[in-house]
C-alpha cells in the first residue's frame, strides 16, 4: 500500500522538490498551496493517480479545520506531514507592520500547528506511527539583520516540534525539523548578486544549499531508516552555520 | 447500534491498543480516567475514534469525565443530525 503524505507549499521551490522526491519514492502526495503552478501540474501528470491538490490560503487559519475535513477526512489515513509553506518578512524590527507580522505568523506558525493537530488526530485514529517534518531556517541560529521576525517564527516551530516529539513519542509519532541554509528559490529572489556572493563565501562548501539535498533529507526523515530519530533539528546548509 | 454500544466498542479498542483487557462494567458513573484507566493520550485517541465513528468531537463543548457524559453528548448529536435529516 502507498503511504500518504501531506505537503504544504507544493507549487514551487522546496515543497515542489519534496513532492517530486517522495513521489519517486512511492508516496502518494496530497499537496496544498494557493496557486497550482505549471511545474506542479506537470509533476502530477507524470505521476497520474498519485497526487491530489487543493488551493488553501494558509493565512486564513480559520479555514484549516474544514479544509482538512474535506481533503483528508478521518476515514482516510495520513502517514506523514511536511510543514513547508512559509513566507519571509524582511524588515528591521523598528519598522514592523502589525498586519504583515500577523499574516506571517499565521502562515509560518499558526497554520502548521493547526495542520499538525489534524494530522496527529488522523494518525491516532488509524494507529499510524507517522512522521512530521517542519521546515525551519538557519536564521534561527545565526540571526540576520532584517530577519528577526521571520527567524522567530521558525524558532517557534523548532520548539513546537520538540514538544510534539515528547508528547506523541509514546504513540510512535515522530517530529523533526529540517533546517536549510540559503537556497535559490522565489523566497530569496530579491537578494542582490553581492548578497548572494557574500552568503556563498560564508558557507564552508562555498555554495548555496541545493533544494535536492534538503528534499532528500526530508525523504530520509519520513522513511523507516530514520525510525529512531525524533525531536531533532537536522541542518542542511552547505556549512553556512 | 445504540450510542452506548458503539462507544463501548471504541473504548475497548483504545484499551486493546494500550495492551489492557476488555472492560465490561460500564455504568453512567464510570470514570474515564480512574475506572477505564485512560490517560490524556488515550483520551485524545478515544475522542478522535468517536469523531470518526459518530461524527462529533465530544470534548469540543468542554471536558467530560464520566461515561454517562460521553454517551449523552453522542446521543444529543445523534438527535440533532436526525432532526436535520
Ligand atoms: N529559500 C531559502 O533560502 C530558505 C532558507 C531557509 C529556509 N527556507 C524555508 O524553506 C521552505 C520553502 O521555502 P522556498 O524557498 O521553497 O519558498 P518559495 O519558493 O517562496 O515557496 C513557498 C511555498 O509556500 C507556498 N505558500 C506561501 N504562502 C502561502 C499561503 N498563504 N498559503 C498557502 N501556501 C503558501 C507557496 O505557494 P503559493 O504562492 O502558490 O501559495 C510556495 O509553494 C519555507 O519554510 C522557508 O521558510 C527557505
Short mmCIF file of C-alpha atoms and ligand atoms in Angstrom, two decimals:
data_model
loop_
_atom_site.label_atom_id
_atom_site.label_comp_id
_atom_site.label_asym_id
_atom_site.label_seq_id
_atom_site.Cartn_x
_atom_site.Cartn_y
_atom_site.Cartn_z
CA UNK A 1 0.00 0.00 0.00
CA UNK A 2 1.21 3.50 -0.81
CA UNK A 3 1.62 5.81 2.14
CA UNK A 4 0.08 9.28 2.06
CA UNK A 5 1.97 12.48 2.85
CA UNK A 6 0.52 15.98 3.12
CA UNK A 7 2.93 18.68 1.91
CA UNK A 8 2.21 22.40 2.18
CA UNK A 9 3.62 24.82 -0.39
CA UNK A 10 3.95 22.36 -3.29
CA UNK A 11 3.66 24.90 -6.09
CA UNK A 12 7.38 25.69 -6.25
CA UNK A 13 10.75 25.72 -4.50
CA UNK A 14 11.50 23.20 -1.78
CA UNK A 15 7.90 21.97 -1.47
CA UNK A 16 7.85 21.01 -5.14
CA UNK A 17 11.24 19.27 -4.80
CA UNK A 18 9.98 17.32 -1.77
CA UNK A 19 6.84 16.28 -3.66
CA UNK A 20 8.94 15.05 -6.60
CA UNK A 21 11.29 13.04 -4.42
CA UNK A 22 8.52 11.48 -2.35
CA UNK A 23 6.52 10.55 -5.45
CA UNK A 24 9.62 8.86 -6.84
CA UNK A 25 9.87 7.01 -3.52
CA UNK A 26 6.34 5.63 -3.93
CA UNK A 27 4.47 8.06 -1.67
CA UNK A 28 1.01 9.35 -2.51
CA UNK A 29 1.26 13.15 -2.26
CA UNK A 30 -1.54 15.44 -1.13
CA UNK A 31 -0.35 18.95 -1.86
CA UNK A 32 -1.65 22.39 -0.95
CA UNK A 33 -0.68 25.92 -1.97
CA UNK A 34 -2.60 28.98 -3.14
CA UNK A 35 -1.73 28.53 -6.81
CA UNK A 36 -1.46 25.40 -8.92
CA UNK A 37 1.79 26.05 -10.79
CA UNK A 38 2.69 24.63 -14.19
CA UNK A 39 5.54 22.67 -12.53
CA UNK A 40 3.20 21.03 -10.03
CA UNK A 41 0.68 20.22 -12.77
CA UNK A 42 3.43 18.60 -14.85
CA UNK A 43 4.59 16.57 -11.85
CA UNK A 44 1.01 15.49 -11.16
CA UNK A 45 0.60 14.39 -14.78
CA UNK A 46 3.85 12.39 -14.64
CA UNK A 47 2.56 10.58 -11.52
CA UNK A 48 -1.07 10.18 -12.51
CA UNK A 49 -3.28 8.89 -9.73
CA UNK A 50 -0.66 9.52 -7.05
CA UNK A 51 -1.24 13.20 -6.39
CA UNK A 52 -4.08 15.38 -5.22
CA UNK A 53 -4.05 19.13 -4.78
CA UNK A 54 -6.20 21.74 -3.08
CA UNK A 55 -5.97 25.50 -3.12
CA UNK A 56 -5.50 26.59 0.50
CA UNK A 57 -4.53 30.03 1.69
CA UNK A 58 -2.77 29.29 4.97
CA UNK A 59 -3.19 32.87 6.07
CA UNK A 60 -6.87 32.00 6.52
CA UNK A 61 -6.22 29.85 9.56
CA UNK A 62 -9.94 29.71 10.44
CA UNK A 63 -10.50 27.61 7.29
CA UNK A 64 -7.92 24.94 8.02
CA UNK A 65 -10.12 22.61 10.04
CA UNK A 66 -12.82 22.48 7.36
CA UNK A 67 -10.15 22.18 4.66
CA UNK A 68 -8.61 19.15 6.36
CA UNK A 69 -12.01 17.54 6.92
CA UNK A 70 -12.73 17.82 3.21
CA UNK A 71 -9.26 16.88 1.86
CA UNK A 72 -8.12 14.34 4.44
CA UNK A 73 -11.14 13.17 6.47
CA UNK A 74 -10.55 10.89 9.45
CA UNK A 75 -11.63 7.94 7.32
CA UNK A 76 -8.51 8.35 5.18
CA UNK A 77 -5.18 7.51 6.84
CA UNK A 78 -2.30 10.01 6.65
CA UNK A 79 1.22 8.78 7.34
CA UNK A 80 3.32 11.91 7.16
CA UNK A 81 3.25 15.71 7.08
CA UNK A 82 5.73 18.23 5.68
CA UNK A 83 5.01 21.71 7.00
CA UNK A 84 6.95 23.56 4.31
CA UNK A 85 4.92 26.60 3.17
CA UNK A 86 6.17 29.84 4.66
CA UNK A 87 6.65 33.49 3.87
CA UNK A 88 9.65 35.63 4.74
CA UNK A 89 9.05 39.06 6.18
CA UNK A 90 12.25 41.02 5.72
CA UNK A 91 12.40 44.28 7.63
CA UNK A 92 14.05 45.99 10.59
CA UNK A 93 12.31 45.39 13.90
CA UNK A 94 11.72 49.13 14.22
CA UNK A 95 9.64 49.06 11.02
CA UNK A 96 7.38 46.14 11.85
CA UNK A 97 3.89 46.43 10.48
CA UNK A 98 1.39 44.63 12.69
CA UNK A 99 -0.68 43.44 9.73
CA UNK A 100 2.32 41.91 7.92
CA UNK A 101 3.66 40.40 11.12
CA UNK A 102 0.33 38.75 11.90
CA UNK A 103 0.00 37.48 8.33
CA UNK A 104 3.46 35.90 8.51
CA UNK A 105 2.80 34.31 11.89
CA UNK A 106 -0.47 32.89 10.57
CA UNK A 107 1.27 31.13 7.65
CA UNK A 108 4.54 30.18 9.39
CA UNK A 109 3.30 29.27 12.87
CA UNK A 110 -0.47 29.05 13.42
CA UNK A 111 -1.30 27.16 10.20
CA UNK A 112 1.39 24.47 10.62
CA UNK A 113 0.32 23.96 14.24
CA UNK A 114 -3.34 23.53 13.24
CA UNK A 115 -2.39 21.17 10.41
CA UNK A 116 -0.22 19.17 12.81
CA UNK A 117 -3.21 18.93 15.17
CA UNK A 118 -5.36 17.48 12.39
CA UNK A 119 -2.68 15.07 11.16
CA UNK A 120 -1.90 13.70 14.63
CA UNK A 121 -5.63 13.17 15.24
CA UNK A 122 -5.77 11.28 11.97
CA UNK A 123 -2.71 9.18 12.91
CA UNK A 124 -4.27 8.29 16.29
CA UNK A 125 -7.43 7.15 14.57
CA UNK A 126 -5.53 4.72 12.37
CA UNK A 127 -2.77 3.77 14.83
CA UNK A 128 -0.24 5.20 12.37
CA UNK A 129 3.31 5.64 13.65
CA UNK A 130 3.78 8.69 11.47
CA UNK A 131 6.50 11.23 10.81
CA UNK A 132 6.12 15.01 10.85
CA UNK A 133 8.66 17.46 9.42
CA UNK A 134 8.75 21.21 9.88
CA UNK A 135 10.99 23.27 7.62
CA UNK A 136 12.95 25.74 9.74
CA UNK A 137 15.82 28.03 8.73
CA UNK A 138 19.47 28.62 9.70
CA UNK A 139 18.47 32.19 10.54
CA UNK A 140 17.20 30.78 13.86
CA UNK A 141 20.82 30.02 14.78
CA UNK A 142 22.82 32.69 13.04
CA UNK A 143 20.49 35.69 13.36
CA UNK A 144 20.46 38.12 10.45
CA UNK A 145 19.59 41.75 10.03
CA UNK A 146 16.03 42.10 8.77
CA UNK A 147 15.11 38.50 9.60
CA UNK A 148 14.39 38.78 13.33
CA UNK A 149 10.63 38.27 12.94
CA UNK A 150 10.96 35.51 10.33
CA UNK A 151 13.62 33.68 12.37
CA UNK A 152 11.41 33.96 15.45
CA UNK A 153 8.56 32.26 13.56
CA UNK A 154 10.91 29.40 12.65
CA UNK A 155 12.26 29.20 16.22
CA UNK A 156 8.67 28.78 17.38
CA UNK A 157 8.30 25.78 15.07
CA UNK A 158 11.54 24.21 16.36
CA UNK A 159 10.21 24.47 19.92
CA UNK A 160 6.82 23.13 18.79
CA UNK A 161 8.47 20.20 17.04
CA UNK A 162 10.40 19.18 20.17
CA UNK A 163 7.22 19.39 22.20
CA UNK A 164 5.32 17.24 19.71
CA UNK A 165 8.15 14.68 19.72
CA UNK A 166 7.91 14.33 23.52
CA UNK A 167 4.12 14.46 23.63
CA UNK A 168 3.38 11.90 20.91
CA UNK A 169 6.53 9.77 21.01
CA UNK A 170 4.72 7.26 23.24
CA UNK A 171 2.39 6.63 20.27
CA UNK A 172 5.29 6.19 17.86
CA UNK A 173 4.73 9.57 16.17
CA UNK A 174 7.97 11.40 15.32
CA UNK A 175 8.56 15.10 14.78
CA UNK A 176 11.72 16.68 13.40
CA UNK A 177 12.87 19.93 11.82
CA UNK A 178 14.94 20.23 8.67
CA UNK A 179 16.95 23.43 8.76
CA UNK A 180 18.02 24.66 5.33
CA UNK A 181 20.61 27.30 4.57
CA UNK A 182 20.32 29.75 1.69
CA UNK A 183 18.52 28.16 -1.29
CA UNK A 184 17.91 29.80 -4.65
CA UNK A 185 14.13 29.89 -4.75
CA UNK A 186 11.50 32.56 -5.21
CA UNK A 187 11.78 33.33 -1.49
CA UNK A 188 15.32 34.63 -1.99
CA UNK A 189 14.77 36.13 -5.46
CA UNK A 190 15.07 39.64 -4.02
CA UNK A 191 18.71 39.23 -2.92
CA UNK A 192 21.33 41.19 -4.87
CA UNK A 193 24.26 39.49 -6.63
CA UNK A 194 26.55 40.89 -3.93
CA UNK A 195 24.45 39.44 -1.14
CA UNK A 196 24.44 36.04 -2.84
CA UNK A 197 28.20 36.08 -3.26
CA UNK A 198 28.67 37.02 0.38
CA UNK A 199 26.44 34.19 1.60
CA UNK A 200 28.22 31.66 -0.62
CA UNK A 201 31.58 32.82 0.67
CA UNK A 202 30.44 32.33 4.26
CA UNK A 203 29.46 28.70 3.61
CA UNK A 204 32.11 26.03 4.19
CA UNK A 205 31.27 24.49 0.82
CA UNK A 206 31.35 27.96 -0.80
CA UNK A 207 27.96 27.50 -2.40
CA UNK A 208 24.23 27.74 -1.82
CA UNK A 209 22.20 24.85 -0.42
CA UNK A 210 20.56 22.87 -3.21
CA UNK A 211 16.88 22.09 -2.70
CA UNK A 212 17.55 18.46 -3.71
CA UNK A 213 19.81 17.91 -0.72
CA UNK A 214 17.14 19.32 1.61
CA UNK A 215 14.37 17.30 -0.07
CA UNK A 216 16.48 14.13 0.27
CA UNK A 217 16.83 14.79 4.00
CA UNK A 218 13.07 15.22 4.27
CA UNK A 219 12.64 11.90 2.44
CA UNK A 220 15.05 10.20 4.84
CA UNK A 221 13.26 11.57 7.92
CA UNK A 222 9.91 10.36 6.60
CA UNK A 223 11.20 6.87 5.93
CA UNK A 224 11.69 3.87 8.19
CA UNK A 225 15.51 4.24 8.07
CA UNK A 226 15.16 7.17 10.47
CA UNK A 227 12.74 5.42 12.83
CA UNK A 228 14.85 6.27 15.91
CA UNK A 229 15.21 9.98 15.10
CA UNK A 230 12.79 12.38 16.76
CA UNK A 231 12.83 15.82 18.36
CA UNK A 232 15.85 16.84 16.28
CA UNK A 233 16.85 19.69 14.02
CA UNK A 234 18.83 18.48 11.02
CA UNK A 235 20.83 21.32 9.45
CA UNK A 236 21.36 21.16 5.68
CA UNK A 237 23.13 24.41 4.83
CA UNK A 238 26.36 23.77 2.85
CA UNK A 239 28.24 24.64 6.04
CA UNK A 240 26.77 28.09 6.49
CA UNK A 241 26.21 27.85 10.24
CA UNK B 1 -26.47 0.09 17.31
CA UNK B 2 -27.08 2.37 20.30
CA UNK B 3 -24.65 5.17 21.15
CA UNK B 4 -23.71 3.26 24.29
CA UNK B 5 -22.84 0.09 22.35
CA UNK B 6 -20.82 1.99 19.74
CA UNK B 7 -18.88 3.79 22.45
CA UNK B 8 -18.17 0.57 24.39
CA UNK B 9 -16.63 -0.88 21.27
CA UNK B 10 -14.45 2.21 20.77
CA UNK B 11 -13.39 2.42 24.41
CA UNK B 12 -12.31 -1.20 24.33
CA UNK B 13 -10.39 -0.61 21.12
CA UNK B 14 -8.39 2.08 22.92
CA UNK B 15 -7.81 -0.31 25.83
CA UNK B 16 -6.70 -3.06 23.46
CA UNK B 17 -4.26 -0.66 21.80
CA UNK B 18 -2.91 0.06 25.29
CA UNK B 19 -2.49 -3.65 25.91
CA UNK B 20 -5.08 -3.94 28.69
CA UNK B 21 -8.07 -6.25 28.79
CA UNK B 22 -11.66 -5.60 27.85
CA UNK B 23 -13.80 -3.52 30.24
CA UNK B 24 -17.41 -4.66 30.69
CA UNK B 25 -18.74 -2.85 33.75
CA UNK B 26 -19.87 0.36 32.00
CA UNK B 27 -22.34 2.40 34.05
CA UNK B 28 -23.15 6.10 33.66
CA UNK B 29 -20.84 6.91 36.58
CA UNK B 30 -17.82 5.05 35.12
CA UNK B 31 -14.91 7.49 35.24
CA UNK B 32 -12.81 7.68 32.08
CA UNK B 33 -9.51 8.15 33.88
CA UNK B 34 -9.85 6.26 37.14
CA UNK B 35 -12.10 3.37 36.07
CA UNK B 36 -11.29 2.97 32.36
CA UNK B 37 -7.64 3.81 33.04
CA UNK B 38 -7.36 6.39 30.25
CA UNK B 39 -4.51 8.89 30.40
CA UNK B 40 -4.57 12.13 28.37
CA UNK B 41 -3.17 10.46 25.22
CA UNK B 42 -5.75 7.67 25.49
CA UNK B 43 -8.49 10.29 25.87
CA UNK B 44 -7.23 12.05 22.73
CA UNK B 45 -7.33 8.73 20.86
CA UNK B 46 -10.81 7.94 22.23
CA UNK B 47 -12.01 11.39 21.11
CA UNK B 48 -10.86 11.00 17.50
CA UNK B 49 -12.22 7.45 17.30
CA UNK B 50 -15.60 8.79 18.45
CA UNK B 51 -15.36 11.63 15.94
CA UNK B 52 -14.65 9.22 13.09
CA UNK B 53 -17.43 6.81 14.05
CA UNK B 54 -20.10 9.16 15.39
CA UNK B 55 -19.21 12.48 13.74
CA UNK B 56 -18.89 14.51 16.93
CA UNK B 57 -15.97 15.84 18.96
CA UNK B 58 -17.25 15.10 22.47
CA UNK B 59 -14.61 17.29 24.12
CA UNK B 60 -15.31 20.34 21.96
CA UNK B 61 -18.01 21.63 24.30
CA UNK B 62 -15.85 21.19 27.42
CA UNK B 63 -14.15 18.38 29.31
CA UNK B 64 -16.11 15.23 30.08
CA UNK B 65 -15.26 12.93 32.98
CA UNK B 66 -17.77 10.11 33.01
CA UNK B 67 -19.20 7.50 30.69
CA UNK B 68 -22.69 8.97 31.08
CA UNK B 69 -21.48 12.37 29.89
CA UNK B 70 -19.84 10.92 26.76
CA UNK B 71 -22.96 8.88 25.90
CA UNK B 72 -25.16 11.96 26.44
CA UNK B 73 -23.07 14.08 24.05
CA UNK B 74 -23.18 11.43 21.32
CA UNK B 75 -26.93 10.89 21.81
CA UNK B 76 -27.51 14.62 21.64
CA UNK B 77 -25.51 14.73 18.38
CA UNK B 78 -27.47 11.74 17.00
CA UNK B 79 -30.75 13.51 17.80
CA UNK B 80 -29.70 16.79 16.19
CA UNK B 81 -28.50 15.08 13.00
CA UNK B 82 -31.72 13.01 12.86
CA UNK B 83 -33.75 16.23 13.13
CA UNK B 84 -31.65 17.85 10.40
CA UNK B 85 -32.06 14.85 8.07
N1 LIG C 1 14.88 29.84 0.25
C1 LIG C 1 15.67 29.85 1.28
O1 LIG C 1 16.83 30.33 1.23
C2 LIG C 1 15.23 29.24 2.59
C3 LIG C 1 16.17 29.13 3.62
C4 LIG C 1 15.80 28.55 4.82
C5 LIG C 1 14.52 28.06 4.99
N2 LIG C 1 13.61 28.18 3.97
C6 LIG C 1 12.27 27.62 4.19
O2 LIG C 1 12.04 26.63 3.21
C7 LIG C 1 10.64 26.50 2.98
C8 LIG C 1 10.34 26.57 1.49
O3 LIG C 1 10.72 27.83 1.01
P1 LIG C 1 11.03 28.13 -0.52
O4 LIG C 1 12.39 28.72 -0.56
O5 LIG C 1 10.72 26.93 -1.32
O6 LIG C 1 9.97 29.32 -0.74
P2 LIG C 1 9.07 29.69 -2.00
O7 LIG C 1 9.77 29.36 -3.27
O8 LIG C 1 8.66 31.11 -1.77
O9 LIG C 1 7.82 28.72 -1.86
C9 LIG C 1 6.91 28.88 -0.82
C10 LIG C 1 5.75 27.91 -0.99
O10 LIG C 1 4.81 28.18 0.05
C11 LIG C 1 3.54 28.45 -0.52
N3 LIG C 1 2.84 29.47 0.25
C12 LIG C 1 3.27 30.73 0.57
N4 LIG C 1 2.31 31.40 1.19
C13 LIG C 1 1.23 30.58 1.28
C14 LIG C 1 -0.08 30.72 1.78
N5 LIG C 1 -0.51 31.86 2.36
N6 LIG C 1 -0.93 29.66 1.69
C15 LIG C 1 -0.53 28.52 1.10
N7 LIG C 1 0.69 28.33 0.60
C16 LIG C 1 1.56 29.35 0.68
C17 LIG C 1 3.83 28.93 -1.92
O11 LIG C 1 2.75 28.64 -2.79
P3 LIG C 1 1.69 29.75 -3.36
O12 LIG C 1 2.43 31.03 -3.52
O13 LIG C 1 1.19 29.12 -4.60
O14 LIG C 1 0.66 29.82 -2.27
C18 LIG C 1 5.05 28.08 -2.30
O15 LIG C 1 4.61 26.82 -2.78
C19 LIG C 1 9.98 27.61 3.79
O16 LIG C 1 9.54 27.09 5.03
C20 LIG C 1 11.12 28.58 4.04
O17 LIG C 1 10.91 29.37 5.18
C21 LIG C 1 13.93 28.76 2.77
#
